[in-house]
mmCIF file of C-alpha atoms and ligand atoms in Angstrom:
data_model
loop_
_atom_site.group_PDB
_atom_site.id
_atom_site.type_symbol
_atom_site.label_atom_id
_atom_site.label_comp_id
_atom_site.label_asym_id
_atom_site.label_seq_id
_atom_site.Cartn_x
_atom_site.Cartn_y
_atom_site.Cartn_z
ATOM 1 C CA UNK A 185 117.159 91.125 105.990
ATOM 2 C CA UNK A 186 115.167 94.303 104.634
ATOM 3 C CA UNK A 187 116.895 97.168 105.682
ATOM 4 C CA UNK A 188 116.077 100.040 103.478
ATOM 5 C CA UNK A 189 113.898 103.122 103.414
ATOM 6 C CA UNK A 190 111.578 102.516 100.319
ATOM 7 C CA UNK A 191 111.977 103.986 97.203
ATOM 8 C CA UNK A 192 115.750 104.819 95.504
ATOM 9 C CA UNK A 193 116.665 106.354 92.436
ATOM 10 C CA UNK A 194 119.527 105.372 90.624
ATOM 11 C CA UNK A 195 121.418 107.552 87.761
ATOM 12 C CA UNK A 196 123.226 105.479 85.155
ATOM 13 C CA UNK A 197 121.475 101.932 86.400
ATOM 14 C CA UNK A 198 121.816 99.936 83.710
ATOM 15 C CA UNK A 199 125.090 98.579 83.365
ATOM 16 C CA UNK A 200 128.333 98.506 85.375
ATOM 17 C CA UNK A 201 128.358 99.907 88.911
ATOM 18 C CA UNK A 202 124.779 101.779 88.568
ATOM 19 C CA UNK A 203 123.477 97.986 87.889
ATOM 20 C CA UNK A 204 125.573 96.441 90.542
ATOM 21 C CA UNK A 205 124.131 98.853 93.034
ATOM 22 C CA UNK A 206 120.147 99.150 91.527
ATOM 23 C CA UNK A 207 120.091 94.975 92.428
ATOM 24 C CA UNK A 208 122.583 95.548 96.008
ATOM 25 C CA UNK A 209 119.758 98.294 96.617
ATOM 26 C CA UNK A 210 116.974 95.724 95.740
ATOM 27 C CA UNK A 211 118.567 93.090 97.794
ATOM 28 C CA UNK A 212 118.340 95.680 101.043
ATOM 29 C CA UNK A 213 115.224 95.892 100.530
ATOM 30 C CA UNK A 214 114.942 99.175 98.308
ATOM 31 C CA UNK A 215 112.495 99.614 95.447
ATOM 32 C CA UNK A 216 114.206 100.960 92.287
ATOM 33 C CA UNK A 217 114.232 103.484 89.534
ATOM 34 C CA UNK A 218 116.734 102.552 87.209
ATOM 35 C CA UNK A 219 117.706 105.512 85.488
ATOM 36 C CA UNK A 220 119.446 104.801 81.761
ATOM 37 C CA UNK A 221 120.561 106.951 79.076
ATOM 38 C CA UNK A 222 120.651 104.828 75.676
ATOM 39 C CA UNK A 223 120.666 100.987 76.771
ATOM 40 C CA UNK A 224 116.690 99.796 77.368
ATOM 41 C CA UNK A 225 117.676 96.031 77.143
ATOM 42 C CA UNK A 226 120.326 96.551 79.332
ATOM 43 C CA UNK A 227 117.794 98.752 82.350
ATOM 44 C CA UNK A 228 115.019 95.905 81.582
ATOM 45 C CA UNK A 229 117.370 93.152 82.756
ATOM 46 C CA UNK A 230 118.560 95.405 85.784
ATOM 47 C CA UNK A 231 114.558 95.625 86.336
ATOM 48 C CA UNK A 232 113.707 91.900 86.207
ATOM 49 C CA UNK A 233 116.294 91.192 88.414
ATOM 50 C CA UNK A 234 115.475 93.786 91.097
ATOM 51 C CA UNK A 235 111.975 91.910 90.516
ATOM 52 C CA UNK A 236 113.430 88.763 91.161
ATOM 53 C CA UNK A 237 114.578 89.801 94.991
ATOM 54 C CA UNK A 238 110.847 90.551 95.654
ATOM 55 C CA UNK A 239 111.104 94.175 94.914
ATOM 56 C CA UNK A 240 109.337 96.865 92.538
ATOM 57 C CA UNK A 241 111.424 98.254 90.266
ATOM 58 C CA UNK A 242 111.010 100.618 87.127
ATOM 59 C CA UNK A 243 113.267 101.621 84.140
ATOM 60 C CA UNK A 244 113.173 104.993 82.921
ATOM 61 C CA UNK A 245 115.222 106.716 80.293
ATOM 62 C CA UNK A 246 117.101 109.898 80.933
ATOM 63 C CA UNK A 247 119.764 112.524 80.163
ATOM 64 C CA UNK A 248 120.752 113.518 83.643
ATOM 65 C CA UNK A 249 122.934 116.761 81.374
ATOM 66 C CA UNK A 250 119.274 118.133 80.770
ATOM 67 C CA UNK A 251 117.629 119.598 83.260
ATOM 68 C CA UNK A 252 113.973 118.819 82.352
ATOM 69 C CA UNK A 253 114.766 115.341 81.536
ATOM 70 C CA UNK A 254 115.715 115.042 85.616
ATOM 71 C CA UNK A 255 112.753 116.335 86.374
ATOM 72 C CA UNK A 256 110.607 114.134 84.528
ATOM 73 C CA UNK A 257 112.733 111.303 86.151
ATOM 74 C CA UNK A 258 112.113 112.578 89.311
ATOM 75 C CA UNK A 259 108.374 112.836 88.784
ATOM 76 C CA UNK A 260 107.922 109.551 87.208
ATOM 77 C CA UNK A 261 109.934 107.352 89.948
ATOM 78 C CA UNK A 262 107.629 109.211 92.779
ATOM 79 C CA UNK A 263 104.599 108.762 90.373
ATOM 80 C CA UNK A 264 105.438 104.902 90.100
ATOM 81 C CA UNK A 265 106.860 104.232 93.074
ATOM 82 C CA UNK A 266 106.484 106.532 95.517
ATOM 83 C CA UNK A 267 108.208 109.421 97.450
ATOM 84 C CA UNK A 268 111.777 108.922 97.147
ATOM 85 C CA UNK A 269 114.685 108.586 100.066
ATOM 86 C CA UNK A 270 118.065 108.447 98.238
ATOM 87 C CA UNK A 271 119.632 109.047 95.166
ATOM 88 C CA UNK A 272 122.495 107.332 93.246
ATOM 89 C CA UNK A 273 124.257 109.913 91.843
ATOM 90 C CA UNK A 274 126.173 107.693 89.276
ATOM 91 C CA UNK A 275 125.655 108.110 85.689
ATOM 92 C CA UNK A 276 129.759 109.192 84.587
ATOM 93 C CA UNK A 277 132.290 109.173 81.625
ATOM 94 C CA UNK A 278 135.727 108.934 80.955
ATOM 95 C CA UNK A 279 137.146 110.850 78.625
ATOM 96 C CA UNK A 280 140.126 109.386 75.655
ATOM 97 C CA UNK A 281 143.237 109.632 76.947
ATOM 98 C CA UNK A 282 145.219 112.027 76.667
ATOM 99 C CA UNK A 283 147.820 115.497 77.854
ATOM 100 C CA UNK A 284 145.947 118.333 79.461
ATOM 101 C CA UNK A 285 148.101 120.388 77.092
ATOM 102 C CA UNK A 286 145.879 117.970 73.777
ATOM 103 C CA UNK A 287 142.530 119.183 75.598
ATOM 104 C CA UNK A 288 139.892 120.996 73.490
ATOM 105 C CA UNK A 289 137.019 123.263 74.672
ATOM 106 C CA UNK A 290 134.661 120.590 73.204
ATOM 107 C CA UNK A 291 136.237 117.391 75.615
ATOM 108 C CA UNK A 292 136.339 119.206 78.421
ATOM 109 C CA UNK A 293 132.687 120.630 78.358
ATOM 110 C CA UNK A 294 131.125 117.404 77.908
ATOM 111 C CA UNK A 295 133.415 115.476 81.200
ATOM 112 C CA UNK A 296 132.594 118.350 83.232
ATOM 113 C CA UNK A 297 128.885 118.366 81.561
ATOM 114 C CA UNK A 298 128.512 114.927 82.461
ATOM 115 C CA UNK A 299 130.241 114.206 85.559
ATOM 116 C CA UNK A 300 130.288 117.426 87.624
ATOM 117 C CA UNK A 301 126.831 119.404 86.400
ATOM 118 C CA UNK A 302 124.770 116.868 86.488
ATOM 119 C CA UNK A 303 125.715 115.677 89.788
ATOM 120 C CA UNK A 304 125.103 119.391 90.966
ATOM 121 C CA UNK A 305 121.606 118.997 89.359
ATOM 122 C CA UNK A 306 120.493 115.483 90.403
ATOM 123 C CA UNK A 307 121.461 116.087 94.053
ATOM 124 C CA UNK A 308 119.449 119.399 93.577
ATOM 125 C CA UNK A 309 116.559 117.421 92.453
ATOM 126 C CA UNK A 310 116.622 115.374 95.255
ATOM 127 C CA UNK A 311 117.619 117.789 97.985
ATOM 128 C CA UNK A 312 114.048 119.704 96.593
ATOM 129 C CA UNK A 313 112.021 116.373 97.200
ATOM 130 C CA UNK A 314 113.534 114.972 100.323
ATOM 131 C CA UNK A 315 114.799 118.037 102.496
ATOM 132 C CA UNK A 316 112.441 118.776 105.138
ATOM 133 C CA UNK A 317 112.811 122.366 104.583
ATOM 134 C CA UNK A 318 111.344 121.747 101.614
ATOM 135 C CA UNK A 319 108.468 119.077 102.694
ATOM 136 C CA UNK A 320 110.130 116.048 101.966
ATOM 137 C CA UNK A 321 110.733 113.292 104.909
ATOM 138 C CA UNK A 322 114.305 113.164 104.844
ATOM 139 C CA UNK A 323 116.951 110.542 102.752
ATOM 140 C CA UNK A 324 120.307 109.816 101.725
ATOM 141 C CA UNK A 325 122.421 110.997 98.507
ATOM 142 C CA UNK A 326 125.315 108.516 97.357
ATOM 143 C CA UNK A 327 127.652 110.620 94.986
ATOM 144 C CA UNK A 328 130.115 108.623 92.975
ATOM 145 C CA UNK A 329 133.013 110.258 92.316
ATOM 146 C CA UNK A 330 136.474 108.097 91.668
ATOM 147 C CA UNK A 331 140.045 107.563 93.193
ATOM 148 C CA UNK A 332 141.099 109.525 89.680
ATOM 149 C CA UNK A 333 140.116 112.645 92.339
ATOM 150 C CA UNK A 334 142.742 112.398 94.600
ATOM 151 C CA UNK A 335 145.630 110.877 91.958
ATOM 152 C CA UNK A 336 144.849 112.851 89.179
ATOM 153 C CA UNK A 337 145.347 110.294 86.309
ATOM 154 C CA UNK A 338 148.204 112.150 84.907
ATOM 155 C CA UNK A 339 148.689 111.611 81.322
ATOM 156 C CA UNK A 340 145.049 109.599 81.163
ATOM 157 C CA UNK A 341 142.743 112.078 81.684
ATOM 158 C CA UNK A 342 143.272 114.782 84.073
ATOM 159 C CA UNK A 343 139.886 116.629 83.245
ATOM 160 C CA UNK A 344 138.143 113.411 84.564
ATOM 161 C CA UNK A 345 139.883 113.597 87.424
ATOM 162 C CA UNK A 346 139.083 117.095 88.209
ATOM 163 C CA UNK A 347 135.477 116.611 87.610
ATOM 164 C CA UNK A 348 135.587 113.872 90.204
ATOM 165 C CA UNK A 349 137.396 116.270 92.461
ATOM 166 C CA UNK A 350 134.165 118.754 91.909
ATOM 167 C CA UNK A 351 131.693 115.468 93.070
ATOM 168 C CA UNK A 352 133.705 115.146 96.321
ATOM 169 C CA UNK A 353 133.156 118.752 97.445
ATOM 170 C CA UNK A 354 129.675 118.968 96.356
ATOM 171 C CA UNK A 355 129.433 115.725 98.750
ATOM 172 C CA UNK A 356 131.527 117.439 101.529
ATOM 173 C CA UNK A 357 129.553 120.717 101.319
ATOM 174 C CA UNK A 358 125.931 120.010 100.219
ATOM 175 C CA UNK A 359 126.343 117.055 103.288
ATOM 176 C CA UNK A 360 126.571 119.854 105.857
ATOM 177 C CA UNK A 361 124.619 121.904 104.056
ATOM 178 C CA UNK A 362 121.412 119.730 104.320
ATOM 179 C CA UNK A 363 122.863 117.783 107.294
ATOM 180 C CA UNK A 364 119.715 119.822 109.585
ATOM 181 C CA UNK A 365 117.276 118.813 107.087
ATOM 182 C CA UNK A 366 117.075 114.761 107.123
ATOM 183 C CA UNK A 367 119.680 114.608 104.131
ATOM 184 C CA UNK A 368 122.629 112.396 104.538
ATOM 185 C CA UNK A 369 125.206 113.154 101.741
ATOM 186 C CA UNK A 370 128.278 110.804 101.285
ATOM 187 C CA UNK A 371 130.437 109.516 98.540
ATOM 188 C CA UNK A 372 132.111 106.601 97.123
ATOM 189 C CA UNK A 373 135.842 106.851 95.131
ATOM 190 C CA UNK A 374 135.923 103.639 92.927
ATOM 191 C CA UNK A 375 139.395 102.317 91.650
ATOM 192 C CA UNK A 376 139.994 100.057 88.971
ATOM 193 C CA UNK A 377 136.636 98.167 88.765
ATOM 194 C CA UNK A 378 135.767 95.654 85.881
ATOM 195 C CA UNK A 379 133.360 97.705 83.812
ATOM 196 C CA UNK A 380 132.557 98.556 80.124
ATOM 197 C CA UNK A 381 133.923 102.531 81.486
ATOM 198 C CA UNK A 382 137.610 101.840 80.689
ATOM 199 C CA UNK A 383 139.376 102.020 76.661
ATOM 200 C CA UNK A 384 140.494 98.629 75.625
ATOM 201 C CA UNK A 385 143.548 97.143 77.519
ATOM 202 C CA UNK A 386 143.454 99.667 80.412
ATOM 203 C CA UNK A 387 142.460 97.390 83.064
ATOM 204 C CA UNK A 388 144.882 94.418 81.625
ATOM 205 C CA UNK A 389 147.762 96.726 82.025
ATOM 206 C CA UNK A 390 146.581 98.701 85.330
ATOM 207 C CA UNK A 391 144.511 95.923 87.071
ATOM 208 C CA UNK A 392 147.351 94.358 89.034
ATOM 209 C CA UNK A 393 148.645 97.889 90.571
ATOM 210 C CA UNK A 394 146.864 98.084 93.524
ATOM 211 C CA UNK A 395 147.525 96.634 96.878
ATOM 212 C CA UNK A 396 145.267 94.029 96.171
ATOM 213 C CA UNK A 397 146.312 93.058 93.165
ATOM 214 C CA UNK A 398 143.438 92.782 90.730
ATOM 215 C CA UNK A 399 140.802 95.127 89.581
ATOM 216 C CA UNK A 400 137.991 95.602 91.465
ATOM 217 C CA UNK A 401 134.337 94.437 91.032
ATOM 218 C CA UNK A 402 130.922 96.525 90.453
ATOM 219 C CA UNK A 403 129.557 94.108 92.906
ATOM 220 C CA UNK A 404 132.119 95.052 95.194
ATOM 221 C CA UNK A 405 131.259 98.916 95.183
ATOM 222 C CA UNK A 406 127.608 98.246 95.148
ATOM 223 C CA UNK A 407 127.687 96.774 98.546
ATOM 224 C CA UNK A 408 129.505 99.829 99.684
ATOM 225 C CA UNK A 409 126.882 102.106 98.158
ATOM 226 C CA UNK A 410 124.003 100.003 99.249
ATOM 227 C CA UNK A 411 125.657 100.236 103.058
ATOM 228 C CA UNK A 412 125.901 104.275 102.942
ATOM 229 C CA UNK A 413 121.893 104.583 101.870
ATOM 230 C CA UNK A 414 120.885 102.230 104.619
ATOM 231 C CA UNK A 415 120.529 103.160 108.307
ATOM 232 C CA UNK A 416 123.448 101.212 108.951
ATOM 233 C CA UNK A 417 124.944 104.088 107.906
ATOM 234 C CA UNK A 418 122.909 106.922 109.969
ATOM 235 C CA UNK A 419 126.069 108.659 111.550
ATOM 236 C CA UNK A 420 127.909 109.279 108.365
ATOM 237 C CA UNK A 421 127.921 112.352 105.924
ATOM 238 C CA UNK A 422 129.677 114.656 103.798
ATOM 239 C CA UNK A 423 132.379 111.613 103.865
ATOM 240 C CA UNK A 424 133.600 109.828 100.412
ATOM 241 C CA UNK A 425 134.781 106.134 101.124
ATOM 242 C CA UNK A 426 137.564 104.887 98.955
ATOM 243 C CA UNK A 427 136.691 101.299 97.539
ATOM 244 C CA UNK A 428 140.210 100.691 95.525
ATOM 245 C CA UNK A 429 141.639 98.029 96.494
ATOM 246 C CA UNK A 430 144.614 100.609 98.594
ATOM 247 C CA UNK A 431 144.999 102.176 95.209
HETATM 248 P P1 NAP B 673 129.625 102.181 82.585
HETATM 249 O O1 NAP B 673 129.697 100.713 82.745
HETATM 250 O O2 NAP B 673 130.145 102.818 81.340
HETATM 251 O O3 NAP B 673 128.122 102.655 82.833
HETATM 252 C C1 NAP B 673 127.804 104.010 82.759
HETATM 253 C C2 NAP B 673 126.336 104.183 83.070
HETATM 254 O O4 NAP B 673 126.052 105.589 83.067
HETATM 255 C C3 NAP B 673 125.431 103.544 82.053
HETATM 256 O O5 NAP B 673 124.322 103.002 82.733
HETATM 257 C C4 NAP B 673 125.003 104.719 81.173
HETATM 258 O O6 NAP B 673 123.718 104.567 80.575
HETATM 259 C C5 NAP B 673 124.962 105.826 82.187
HETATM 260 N N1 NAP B 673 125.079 107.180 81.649
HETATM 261 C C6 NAP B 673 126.170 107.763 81.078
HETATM 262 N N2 NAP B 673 125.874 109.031 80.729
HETATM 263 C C7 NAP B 673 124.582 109.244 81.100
HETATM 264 C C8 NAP B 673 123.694 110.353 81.016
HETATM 265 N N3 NAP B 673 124.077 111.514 80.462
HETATM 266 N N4 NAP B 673 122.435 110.200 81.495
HETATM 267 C C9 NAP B 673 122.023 109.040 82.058
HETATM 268 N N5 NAP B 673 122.815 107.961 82.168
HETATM 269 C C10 NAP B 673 124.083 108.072 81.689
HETATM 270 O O7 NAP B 673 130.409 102.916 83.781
HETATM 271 P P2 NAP B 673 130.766 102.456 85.269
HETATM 272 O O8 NAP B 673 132.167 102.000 85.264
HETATM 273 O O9 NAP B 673 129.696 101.609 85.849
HETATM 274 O O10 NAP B 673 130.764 103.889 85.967
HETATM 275 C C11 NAP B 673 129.724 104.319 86.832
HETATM 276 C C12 NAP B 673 130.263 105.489 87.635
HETATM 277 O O11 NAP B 673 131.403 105.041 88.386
HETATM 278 C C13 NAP B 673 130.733 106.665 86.786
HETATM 279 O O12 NAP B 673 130.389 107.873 87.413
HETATM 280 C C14 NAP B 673 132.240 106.475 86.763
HETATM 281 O O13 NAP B 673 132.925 107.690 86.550
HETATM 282 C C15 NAP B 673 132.484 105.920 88.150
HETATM 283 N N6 NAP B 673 133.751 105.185 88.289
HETATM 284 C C16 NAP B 673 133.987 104.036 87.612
HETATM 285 C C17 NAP B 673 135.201 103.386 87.765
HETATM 286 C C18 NAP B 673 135.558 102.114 87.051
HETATM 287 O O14 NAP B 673 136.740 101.686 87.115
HETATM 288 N N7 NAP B 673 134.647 101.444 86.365
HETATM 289 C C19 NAP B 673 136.160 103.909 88.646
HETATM 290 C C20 NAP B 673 135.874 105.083 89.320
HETATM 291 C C21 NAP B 673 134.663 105.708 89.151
HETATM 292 P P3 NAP B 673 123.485 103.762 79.160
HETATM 293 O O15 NAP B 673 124.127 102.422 79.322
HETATM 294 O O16 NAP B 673 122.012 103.650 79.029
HETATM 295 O O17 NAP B 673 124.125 104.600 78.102
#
């Protein structure tokens, strides 16, 4: 069944949960800009199978830290595609682990760089193309933040954490912000899911912890994401689901 809105954007789509969630998008019906940073190969294969589900679907390199690079992204999905209705707000790091009191200026500038600012500036993007007060016709941002932003990953890395923390509020307060202008904002927390994010061994030693006893999959969040874009969602926002596992 073909349940989205036309045209989505996602940040980071070319491997792990941005890839899960481009095709779970596709499947619902979405066209797709697959947003990557360094990994064509990777976006190209996230592109041909979007195409596969009867969908259009474009790759497009970008570094959502710099601000003109969004902007040509922006541009070149609604050139392609057409206008855009929601944003995947998912491109992230970790950092190494480590003690807060081991943190340098340079580690924490590029996890808050990464994670926090360009969130703030990819949902700004959007809100400026989709917010009716600005023209658009309305649409849905999907902020991925991480269950790191309500434990704190003590002793891992508490500056990812807190620029998780900073993705949840921009999701609480740009949501009712733009709530009167067509703009549904919302959130997802991942747990432990099997990606390429986590430094060797992490998820062998952490991925039985959680009530559910195994890590989770990218597959597994990207329904979850593809579920908060749709209209199946259309009396949710400013909300961040956890999808953990009861982590
Ligand atoms: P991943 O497998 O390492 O993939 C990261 C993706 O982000 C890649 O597509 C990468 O592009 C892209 N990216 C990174 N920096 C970018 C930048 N500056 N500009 C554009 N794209 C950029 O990670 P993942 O596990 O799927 O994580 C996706 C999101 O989920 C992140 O925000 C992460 O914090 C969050 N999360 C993950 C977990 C988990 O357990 N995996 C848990 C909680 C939250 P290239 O491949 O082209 O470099």
């Amino acid at each position: 069944m073909s349940v989205g809105r036309g045209v989505v954007l996602v940040t980071g789509g070319s491997r792990g949960i941005g890839a899960a969630a481009s095709v779970a998008l596709a499947a619902d019906g979405w066209d797709v800009g697959v947003n990557y940073r360094t990994r064509a190969d990777e976006a190209a294969r996230v592109v041909k199978a979007c195409e596969e589900l009867g969908r259009r679907a474009i790759a497009v390199q970008a570094d959502v830290v710099e601000p003109d690079q969004i902007e040509r992204l922006f541009d070149t999905v609604t050139a392609e595609l057409g206008p855009i209705g929601a944003v995947i707000n998912n491109a992230g790091v970790v950092s190494p682990g480590g003690r807060v009191a081991e943190y340098d200026a340079e580690r924490l500038d590029r996890v808050f760089r990464i994670n926090s600012i360009s969130a703030f500036l990819v949902a700004g993007a959007a809100v400026r193309r989709m917010s009716t007060a600005y023209g658009g016709a309305g649409g849905v941002i999907v902020n991925v933040s991480s269950r790191a932003a309500v434990l704190g990953s003590a002793g891992e890395y508490v500056d990812y954490a807190a620029s998780k923390a900073a993705v949840d509020a921009l999701t609480t307060g740009l949501g009712n912000e733009v709530a009167k202008e067509g703009i549904r904002v919302l959130g997802v927390r991942p747990g432990l899911i099997e990606t390429d994010i986590h430094e060797a061994g992490r998820l062998d030693r952490l991925g039985a912890t959680p009530p559910l006893a195994r890590p989770g999959k990218a597959e597994e969040v990207a329904e979850v994401i593809a579920f908060l874009a749709s209209d199946r969602a259309s009396y949710m926002t400013g909300t961040t689901v956890d999808v953990s596992g009861g982590r």
